[in-house]
Short mmCIF file of C-alpha atoms in Angstrom, two decimals:
data_model
loop_
_atom_site.label_atom_id
_atom_site.label_comp_id
_atom_site.label_asym_id
_atom_site.label_seq_id
_atom_site.Cartn_x
_atom_site.Cartn_y
_atom_site.Cartn_z
CA GLY A 1 0.10 0.21 0.02
CA GLU A 2 0.75 3.66 0.31
CA LEU A 3 2.41 5.98 3.00
CA ASP A 4 0.95 9.17 3.63
CA LEU A 5 1.22 11.82 6.15
CA ASN A 6 -1.57 14.28 7.30
CA GLU A 7 -0.70 17.78 7.29
CA SER A 8 0.34 17.96 11.17
CA GLU A 9 2.96 15.16 10.53
CA ARG A 10 4.06 17.03 7.11
CA GLU A 11 4.52 20.33 9.12
CA LYS A 12 6.56 18.46 11.55
CA LEU A 13 8.62 16.83 8.74
CA GLY A 14 9.17 19.93 6.95
CA LYS A 15 10.56 21.90 10.50
CA SER A 16 12.87 18.79 11.18
CA ILE A 17 14.14 19.47 7.33
CA ASP A 18 14.68 23.15 7.70
CA SER A 19 16.07 23.15 11.30
CA LEU A 20 18.44 20.65 10.16
CA ALA A 21 19.82 22.16 6.89
CA SER A 22 19.93 25.69 8.87
CA SER A 23 22.42 23.57 11.30
CA ILE A 24 24.75 22.59 8.43
CA GLY A 25 24.57 25.83 6.56
CA GLY A 26 23.46 26.37 2.61
CA ARG A 27 26.63 26.95 1.28
CA HIS A 28 27.99 23.47 2.39
CA ILE A 29 24.71 21.75 1.67
CA VAL A 30 25.52 23.08 -2.02
CA GLY A 31 28.80 22.47 -2.03
CA TRP A 32 28.32 18.63 -0.52
CA THR A 33 25.65 18.16 -3.22
CA PHE A 34 27.73 18.39 -5.72
CA HIS A 35 30.85 16.92 -4.46
CA ALA A 36 28.66 13.85 -3.88
CA LEU A 37 27.54 13.60 -7.48
CA ALA A 38 30.97 14.13 -9.01
CA GLN A 39 32.39 11.37 -6.87
CA ALA A 40 29.31 8.99 -8.22
CA LYS A 41 30.95 9.78 -11.64
CA LYS A 42 26.62 11.84 -12.32
CA TYR A 43 28.80 14.51 -14.74
CA ASP A 44 28.82 13.39 -18.47
CA ARG A 45 31.95 15.28 -20.13
CA GLU A 46 30.76 14.59 -23.35
CA PHE A 47 27.13 16.25 -23.00
CA GLU A 48 28.56 18.26 -20.74
CA ARG A 49 25.50 18.13 -18.31
CA TRP A 50 24.76 16.13 -15.23
CA GLY A 51 23.37 12.55 -16.02
CA LEU A 52 20.56 12.25 -13.44
CA THR A 53 17.99 9.58 -14.44
CA ARG A 54 15.22 7.94 -13.26
CA THR A 55 15.93 3.96 -12.36
CA SER A 56 13.51 0.88 -12.48
CA ASP A 57 13.71 -2.72 -11.80
CA ASN A 58 14.44 -3.34 -15.41
CA PHE A 59 12.09 -6.28 -15.62
CA GLN A 60 14.50 -8.27 -13.22
CA GLY A 61 12.11 -8.66 -10.51
CA SER A 62 14.03 -6.58 -7.56
CA ALA A 63 12.79 -2.86 -7.38
CA PRO A 64 15.33 -0.55 -6.83
CA GLU A 65 16.09 1.59 -3.70
CA PRO A 66 14.71 4.89 -3.22
CA GLN A 67 16.62 7.62 -5.17
CA MET A 68 18.27 10.90 -3.87
CA PRO A 69 16.32 13.63 -4.84
CA TRP A 70 19.17 16.01 -5.32
CA GLY A 71 17.08 18.73 -7.01
CA TYR A 72 15.13 19.20 -4.03
CA LEU A 73 18.39 19.24 -1.97
CA TYR A 74 20.12 21.69 -4.29
CA GLN A 75 17.14 24.23 -3.81
CA LEU A 76 16.87 23.42 -0.02
CA GLY A 77 20.71 24.56 0.41
CA ILE A 78 20.09 27.46 -1.84
CA LYS A 79 16.94 28.61 0.87
CA HIS A 80 19.62 28.21 3.90
CA ILE A 81 22.68 29.90 1.86
CA HIS A 82 22.75 32.60 4.39
CA ALA A 83 22.99 30.33 7.15
CA HIS A 84 26.48 29.84 7.91
CA GLY A 85 26.12 26.91 10.08
CA ASP A 86 28.75 23.91 11.13
CA ALA A 87 30.53 22.10 8.19
CA ASN A 88 29.22 18.45 9.91
CA GLU A 89 29.09 15.67 7.31
CA GLU A 90 27.24 13.42 10.16
CA ASP A 91 24.28 15.63 10.33
CA PHE A 92 24.57 16.25 6.52
CA ARG A 93 23.99 12.16 5.86
CA LYS A 94 21.39 12.58 8.47
CA LEU A 95 19.83 15.15 6.14
CA LEU A 96 20.11 13.34 3.14
CA MET A 97 18.18 10.29 4.94
CA LEU A 98 15.50 12.77 6.02
CA VAL A 99 15.16 14.45 2.25
CA ARG A 100 15.15 10.77 0.90
CA ASN A 101 12.55 9.56 3.05
CA GLY A 102 10.42 12.41 2.77
CA ILE A 103 10.36 12.63 -1.09
CA THR A 104 9.88 8.98 -1.18
CA ILE A 105 6.55 9.05 0.46
CA MET A 106 5.04 11.44 -2.31
CA ASN A 107 5.45 8.48 -4.42
CA VAL A 108 6.70 10.07 -7.88
CA GLN A 109 10.02 7.73 -8.33
CA PRO A 110 8.92 5.07 -10.79
CA TYR A 111 9.98 1.77 -9.72
CA SER A 112 8.87 -0.72 -12.84
CA GLY A 113 9.62 -0.50 -16.31
CA MET A 114 6.18 -1.35 -17.07
CA GLU A 115 4.35 1.87 -15.67
CA GLY A 116 4.83 3.92 -18.50
CA MET A 117 4.37 0.99 -21.27
CA VAL A 118 0.45 0.56 -20.93
CA LEU A 119 -1.31 4.12 -20.19
CA ASP A 120 -4.92 4.62 -20.81
CA ALA A 121 -7.30 8.08 -20.74
CA LYS A 122 -7.20 7.52 -17.41
CA THR A 123 -3.65 6.54 -16.17
CA LEU A 124 -2.07 9.11 -18.77
CA MET A 125 -2.34 12.20 -17.02
CA PRO A 126 -1.24 11.02 -13.29
CA PHE A 127 1.52 9.58 -15.15
CA LEU A 128 2.55 12.88 -16.79
CA ILE A 129 2.06 14.73 -13.93
CA GLU A 130 4.30 12.36 -11.37
CA SER A 131 7.15 12.34 -14.13
CA VAL A 132 7.52 16.34 -14.32
CA VAL A 133 7.23 16.46 -10.77
CA TYR A 134 10.29 13.50 -10.63
CA ASP A 135 12.42 16.07 -12.88
CA SER A 136 12.03 18.86 -10.73
CA LEU A 137 12.75 17.19 -7.28
CA PHE A 138 15.29 14.56 -8.33
CA THR A 139 17.06 16.20 -11.48
CA PHE A 140 18.44 19.85 -12.33
CA SER A 141 17.18 22.46 -15.05
CA GLN A 142 20.30 22.67 -16.95
CA LEU A 143 21.69 23.72 -20.47
CA PRO A 144 25.32 23.10 -21.62
CA ALA A 145 27.08 26.70 -20.86
CA ARG A 146 29.08 26.18 -24.25
CA HIS A 147 25.40 26.24 -26.07
CA ALA A 148 24.33 29.11 -23.71
CA GLU A 149 27.22 31.35 -24.85
CA GLN A 150 27.01 30.32 -28.79
CA LEU A 151 23.26 31.33 -28.44
CA VAL A 152 23.64 34.48 -26.35
CA ASP A 153 26.50 35.83 -28.70
CA PHE A 154 24.49 35.05 -31.82
CA LEU A 155 21.35 36.85 -30.28
CA ALA A 156 23.21 40.23 -29.37
CA LYS A 157 24.09 40.37 -33.41
CA GLU A 158 20.81 39.55 -34.55
CA LEU A 159 18.66 41.30 -31.81
CA VAL A 160 17.85 45.19 -31.88
CA LEU A 161 16.38 46.20 -28.98
CA ASN A 162 15.43 49.94 -27.22
CA SER A 163 18.41 52.05 -26.95
CA SER A 164 19.55 52.40 -23.38
CA HIS A 165 21.83 54.97 -21.73
CA ASP A 166 22.70 53.12 -18.75
CA CYS A 167 24.95 50.20 -18.09
CA LEU A 168 22.18 47.74 -19.25
CA SER A 169 22.57 48.18 -23.06
CA LEU A 170 22.31 44.68 -24.71
CA HIS A 171 26.40 44.46 -25.55
CA SER A 172 26.65 45.09 -21.69
CA VAL A 173 24.53 42.65 -20.83
CA ALA A 174 25.45 39.99 -23.67
CA SER A 175 29.18 40.36 -22.66
CA THR A 176 28.52 39.93 -19.15
CA ALA A 177 26.52 36.62 -19.41
CA ILE A 178 29.43 35.22 -21.50
CA GLU A 179 31.88 35.99 -18.92
CA LEU A 180 29.63 34.41 -16.17
CA LEU A 181 29.12 31.19 -18.18
CA LYS A 182 33.20 30.96 -18.62
CA ALA A 183 33.53 31.94 -15.06
CA ALA A 184 31.15 28.86 -14.33
CA ASP A 185 32.94 25.94 -13.14
CA ALA A 186 31.49 22.22 -14.44
CA LEU A 187 31.93 19.92 -11.35
CA ARG A 188 31.11 22.87 -8.55
CA PRO A 189 29.55 25.86 -7.28
CA THR A 190 32.18 29.01 -7.41
CA ILE A 191 32.17 32.49 -6.22
CA VAL A 192 32.46 35.46 -8.90
CA ARG A 193 33.54 38.75 -7.31
CA ALA A 194 32.22 41.79 -9.25
CA LYS A 195 35.57 43.42 -9.42
CA ASP A 196 37.01 40.32 -11.10
CA VAL A 197 34.04 40.44 -13.71
CA ALA A 198 34.95 44.26 -13.98
CA ARG A 199 38.30 43.61 -14.98
CA ARG A 200 38.16 41.35 -17.45
CA LEU A 201 35.65 43.20 -18.99
CA ARG A 202 37.31 46.59 -18.56
CA ARG A 203 34.44 48.27 -17.09
CA SER A 204 33.85 50.02 -13.91
CA GLN A 205 32.81 48.05 -10.63
CA LYS A 206 29.98 49.86 -9.83
CA ASN A 207 28.43 49.51 -13.17
CA VAL A 208 29.38 45.68 -13.55
CA ARG A 209 27.62 45.82 -9.52
CA THR A 210 24.64 47.57 -10.95
CA LEU A 211 24.05 45.22 -14.23
CA LEU A 212 24.43 42.07 -12.07
CA ASP A 213 22.01 42.87 -9.32
CA SER A 214 19.95 43.82 -11.28
CA THR A 215 20.05 41.32 -14.47
CA PHE A 216 21.71 38.12 -12.93
CA THR A 217 21.30 37.83 -9.42
CA CYS A 218 17.94 36.34 -7.68
CA GLY A 219 16.54 38.09 -4.82
CA ALA A 220 17.52 37.99 -1.08
CA THR A 221 14.45 36.14 -0.36
CA THR A 222 15.08 33.32 -2.56
CA ASN A 223 12.80 29.88 -2.09
CA GLU A 224 12.22 31.39 1.11
CA ARG A 225 8.60 30.03 0.36
CA LEU A 226 9.86 26.43 0.13
CA ARG A 227 8.06 24.14 2.32
CA TYR A 228 7.64 20.07 2.43
CA PRO A 229 6.16 18.99 0.41
CA PRO A 230 8.41 21.00 -2.02
CA SER A 231 7.28 22.34 -5.11
CA SER A 232 8.77 23.98 -8.18
CA THR A 233 6.55 26.67 -7.86
CA ASP A 234 8.82 27.63 -4.56
CA PHE A 235 12.31 27.10 -6.63
CA ASP A 236 13.29 30.80 -7.36
CA PHE A 237 17.07 30.07 -8.05
CA ASP A 238 16.62 28.60 -11.67
CA ASP A 239 15.87 32.02 -13.70
CA HIS A 240 18.82 33.65 -11.97
CA PRO A 241 22.89 32.15 -11.87
CA LEU A 242 23.63 34.46 -9.36
CA LEU A 243 22.76 34.58 -5.50
CA GLN A 244 24.62 37.39 -3.65
CA VAL A 245 26.66 35.91 -0.51
CA ALA A 246 28.61 38.97 0.49
CA GLU A 247 29.24 42.75 -0.53
CA GLY A 248 30.19 42.11 -4.47
CA ALA A 249 30.33 38.45 -3.98
CA TYR A 250 28.01 36.23 -5.47
CA LEU A 251 27.22 32.46 -5.74
CA CYS A 252 27.50 30.86 -8.98
CA PRO A 253 26.11 27.32 -9.97
CA PRO A 254 27.81 24.83 -11.94
CA ALA A 255 28.17 25.22 -15.60
CA ALA A 256 25.47 23.13 -16.73
CA LEU A 257 22.68 24.91 -14.11
CA CYS A 258 24.54 28.20 -15.07
CA GLY A 259 23.90 28.15 -18.68
CA LYS A 260 20.06 27.42 -18.77
CA ALA A 261 19.93 30.35 -15.78
CA VAL A 262 22.13 32.91 -17.66
CA LEU A 263 19.71 32.21 -21.03
CA GLU A 264 16.68 32.88 -18.67
CA ALA A 265 17.95 35.87 -17.19
CA PHE A 266 19.26 37.12 -20.92
CA PHE A 267 15.86 36.66 -22.06
CA ALA A 268 14.16 38.61 -18.93
CA PHE A 269 16.05 41.35 -20.07
CA ALA A 270 15.59 41.50 -23.66
CA ARG A 271 11.67 41.35 -22.79
CA ARG A 272 12.29 44.45 -20.75
CA ARG A 273 13.39 46.39 -23.78
CA ASP A 274 11.20 44.56 -26.28
CA LYS A 275 7.47 43.83 -25.38
CA ASN A 276 7.65 41.60 -28.89
CA PHE A 277 10.61 39.76 -27.99
CA ASP A 278 9.00 36.89 -27.31
CA SER A 279 7.49 36.62 -31.05
CA ARG A 280 10.28 37.17 -32.31
CA VAL A 281 12.95 35.05 -30.75
CA GLY A 282 11.25 31.74 -32.31
CA THR A 283 12.43 32.86 -35.59
CA LEU A 284 15.88 34.09 -34.24
CA LEU A 285 16.25 30.32 -32.82
CA GLU A 286 15.70 28.22 -36.20
CA ALA A 287 17.72 30.94 -37.62
CA PHE A 288 20.54 29.69 -34.77
CA ILE A 289 20.06 26.06 -35.65
CA ARG A 290 20.19 26.61 -39.43
CA ASN A 291 23.74 28.49 -39.03
CA VAL A 292 25.11 25.64 -36.41
CA ALA A 293 23.91 22.80 -39.06
CA LEU A 294 25.99 25.18 -41.99
CA THR A 295 28.95 24.66 -39.61
CA ARG A 296 29.01 20.78 -39.54
CA GLY A 297 28.81 20.79 -43.19
CA LEU A 298 24.71 20.53 -43.56
CA LYS A 299 22.78 22.55 -45.97
CA PRO A 300 19.21 23.18 -44.72
CA LYS A 301 16.73 24.49 -46.50
CA HIS A 302 13.54 26.62 -44.90
CA GLY A 303 10.84 28.52 -45.81
CA ASP A 304 7.01 28.63 -46.81
CA TYR A 305 4.93 26.65 -49.00
CA SER A 306 1.62 26.47 -50.16
CA PHE A 307 -1.10 23.53 -51.82
CA GLY A 308 -4.32 25.22 -52.05
CA LYS A 309 -5.61 26.47 -49.09
CA THR A 310 -2.91 24.62 -47.17
CA GLN A 311 0.01 27.36 -46.17
CA SER A 312 2.52 26.42 -43.85
CA ASP A 313 6.36 26.93 -42.87
CA CYS A 314 8.93 24.74 -42.88
CA ASP A 315 11.89 25.66 -40.19
CA PHE A 316 14.31 23.11 -41.62
CA VAL A 317 14.84 20.13 -43.95
CA VAL A 318 17.73 18.21 -44.87
CA GLU A 319 18.11 15.56 -47.44
CA THR A 320 19.79 12.56 -48.09
CA ASN A 321 19.59 9.85 -50.81
CA ASP A 322 17.26 7.95 -48.19
CA THR A 323 15.87 10.11 -45.72
CA VAL A 324 14.73 13.29 -45.44
CA VAL A 325 14.44 15.48 -42.12
CA PHE A 326 12.17 17.76 -40.90
CA LEU A 327 12.97 19.83 -37.79
CA GLU A 328 10.74 22.01 -36.22
CA VAL A 329 12.04 24.73 -33.36
CA LYS A 330 9.59 25.75 -30.00
CA LYS A 331 11.15 27.71 -27.54
CA LYS A 332 8.22 27.20 -25.24
CA GLY A 333 9.03 25.05 -22.35
CA LEU A 334 6.96 24.09 -19.15
CA ASN A 335 6.53 26.23 -16.41
CA ARG A 336 6.78 26.21 -13.08
CA LEU A 337 3.02 25.39 -12.59
CA SER A 338 3.16 22.78 -15.24
CA LYS A 339 5.75 20.83 -13.30
CA SER A 340 4.63 21.35 -9.90
CA GLY A 341 1.88 18.51 -9.61
CA LYS A 342 -0.23 21.32 -7.96
CA GLU A 343 -4.18 21.71 -8.54
CA ALA A 344 -4.44 22.83 -12.14
CA SER A 345 -0.96 21.93 -13.30
CA ASP A 346 -2.58 19.26 -15.11
CA ILE A 347 -4.06 21.77 -18.01
CA SER A 348 -0.73 23.91 -17.38
CA LEU A 349 1.34 20.80 -18.41
CA LEU A 350 -0.97 19.85 -21.40
CA VAL A 351 -1.25 23.54 -22.67
CA ASP A 352 2.57 23.44 -22.47
CA LEU A 353 3.06 20.58 -24.34
CA ALA A 354 0.47 21.00 -26.84
CA LYS A 355 2.43 24.49 -27.57
CA SER A 356 5.57 22.84 -27.80
CA LEU A 357 6.28 19.21 -28.24
CA ILE A 358 2.67 18.21 -30.01
CA LYS A 359 2.62 21.56 -32.04
CA SER A 360 6.13 20.76 -33.70
CA GLN A 361 5.78 17.21 -34.47
CA GLN A 362 2.00 18.10 -35.80
CA GLN A 363 3.81 20.55 -38.39
CA ALA A 364 6.27 18.16 -39.38
CA LEU A 365 3.99 15.47 -39.91
CA GLN A 366 2.28 18.22 -42.11
CA HIS A 367 5.41 18.59 -43.81
CA ALA A 368 5.93 14.78 -44.48
CA THR A 369 2.14 14.58 -45.55
CA MET A 370 2.60 17.25 -48.29
CA LEU A 371 5.51 16.27 -49.51
CA ARG A 372 4.41 12.75 -49.97
CA LYS A 373 1.05 13.74 -51.43
CA HIS A 374 2.10 15.84 -54.12
CA GLY A 375 6.11 14.73 -54.41
CA HIS A 376 7.73 18.14 -53.95
CA LEU A 377 7.67 20.99 -51.46
CA SER A 378 8.40 24.44 -53.23
CA LEU A 379 10.07 26.98 -50.23
CA SER A 380 10.06 30.70 -50.42
CA ASN A 381 11.88 32.05 -47.37
CA LYS A 382 12.39 35.98 -46.24
CA ASP A 383 15.61 36.31 -47.95
CA GLY A 384 14.31 35.61 -51.13
CA VAL A 385 15.88 32.30 -51.78
CA SER A 386 14.04 29.73 -53.47
CA SER A 387 14.56 26.13 -52.92
CA GLU A 388 12.75 22.52 -54.17
CA VAL A 389 12.67 19.49 -51.93
CA ASP A 390 11.74 16.49 -54.18
CA TRP A 391 10.16 13.34 -53.17
CA LYS A 392 12.43 10.16 -54.24
CA ASP A 393 10.68 7.78 -52.08
CA GLN A 394 13.00 8.37 -48.64
CA LYS A 395 11.82 7.45 -45.44
CA VAL A 396 10.85 10.63 -43.15
CA ILE A 397 12.25 11.66 -39.95
CA ARG A 398 10.38 14.03 -38.10
CA VAL A 399 12.60 15.97 -34.95
CA SER A 400 11.19 18.48 -32.02
CA VAL A 401 13.93 20.73 -31.05
CA SER A 402 12.88 22.63 -27.68
CA LEU A 403 14.95 25.72 -26.36
CA PHE A 404 15.12 24.03 -22.69
CA ASP A 405 14.31 20.22 -22.22
CA CYS A 406 10.88 18.89 -21.10
CA GLY A 407 12.52 16.03 -18.82
CA SER A 408 10.89 12.77 -19.05
#
């Protein structure tokens, strides 16, 4: 059967977790969290991200042990970052046990490989909700810092934002973002100092402090709403790469977490300067991916096409002798409510998926259907370039690309 706690028991457990976390100190918790993951060889250097994945029985008959909710532990450390505490490893082990057992009771960890194989109309939605809640508690929101740097650099060259007479120009924000990505360590959190960033960028320390505080730093009350049972709606640190820990000094997460947070902060800055940014950035992301493809020796085609009343635009198509690959790009990701498991999160999750993965697959399927039906696609893009995609009885691959991953 399932084990559950009543409200008073949950409150008592939450207070025990917070009390122990505060006595240890947030910086110690964050540091030990990534040290433990590095020791367990959870960092994938090829993909430049932490390889935290779900485990199941693999049909061998014996259920796996409860997993450690590293995502929750990290956010708990951020909540108590200003509590200095004692670096007591025995207390840290107690916290690990308390956190793991507390999250195990929430029953979102999959134990059987069969769970996702047979789903009907009643079980699909609960399965999706448990999957995204699992991701928010057991994994991290990540984007390789190298990819984030390439994207920020590309957008800074392509965007035209409202002019600014202060230190928050597009160039200043982009160059600072790239500097933060370079400063982030792959395996451990680091301390970034405004004076060091100012020296490397050859700017005044005052201007750099203003820029870091206004654009890249999370507020002083970060994660203060975080309670047990935890919810992704109370995780404040995913959207900013820095947390001030002393005058002019900031905690910066490991590179894969910093990459995603830097890009979120850069987008937030762009939205403040251009109310139409969100409607424009999708086209820019498509152009970015095509540029990357060109550097890899591919020759993607793109553009609008029409057959009678059917009109559509193709983001990216590549042909070989035996394959046609349609790739559709969506910037829409899962918002905090979608990942929370709270009331109304099911509707939010469905909307997010409909606007991203499902929409992109629907578009790619339409391209493939029109190609097979008419034998060709005549593409014309906004640069005035026309191209043809001819059907030669190849197999078709449909690929969805999202800005941030959707996890499970």
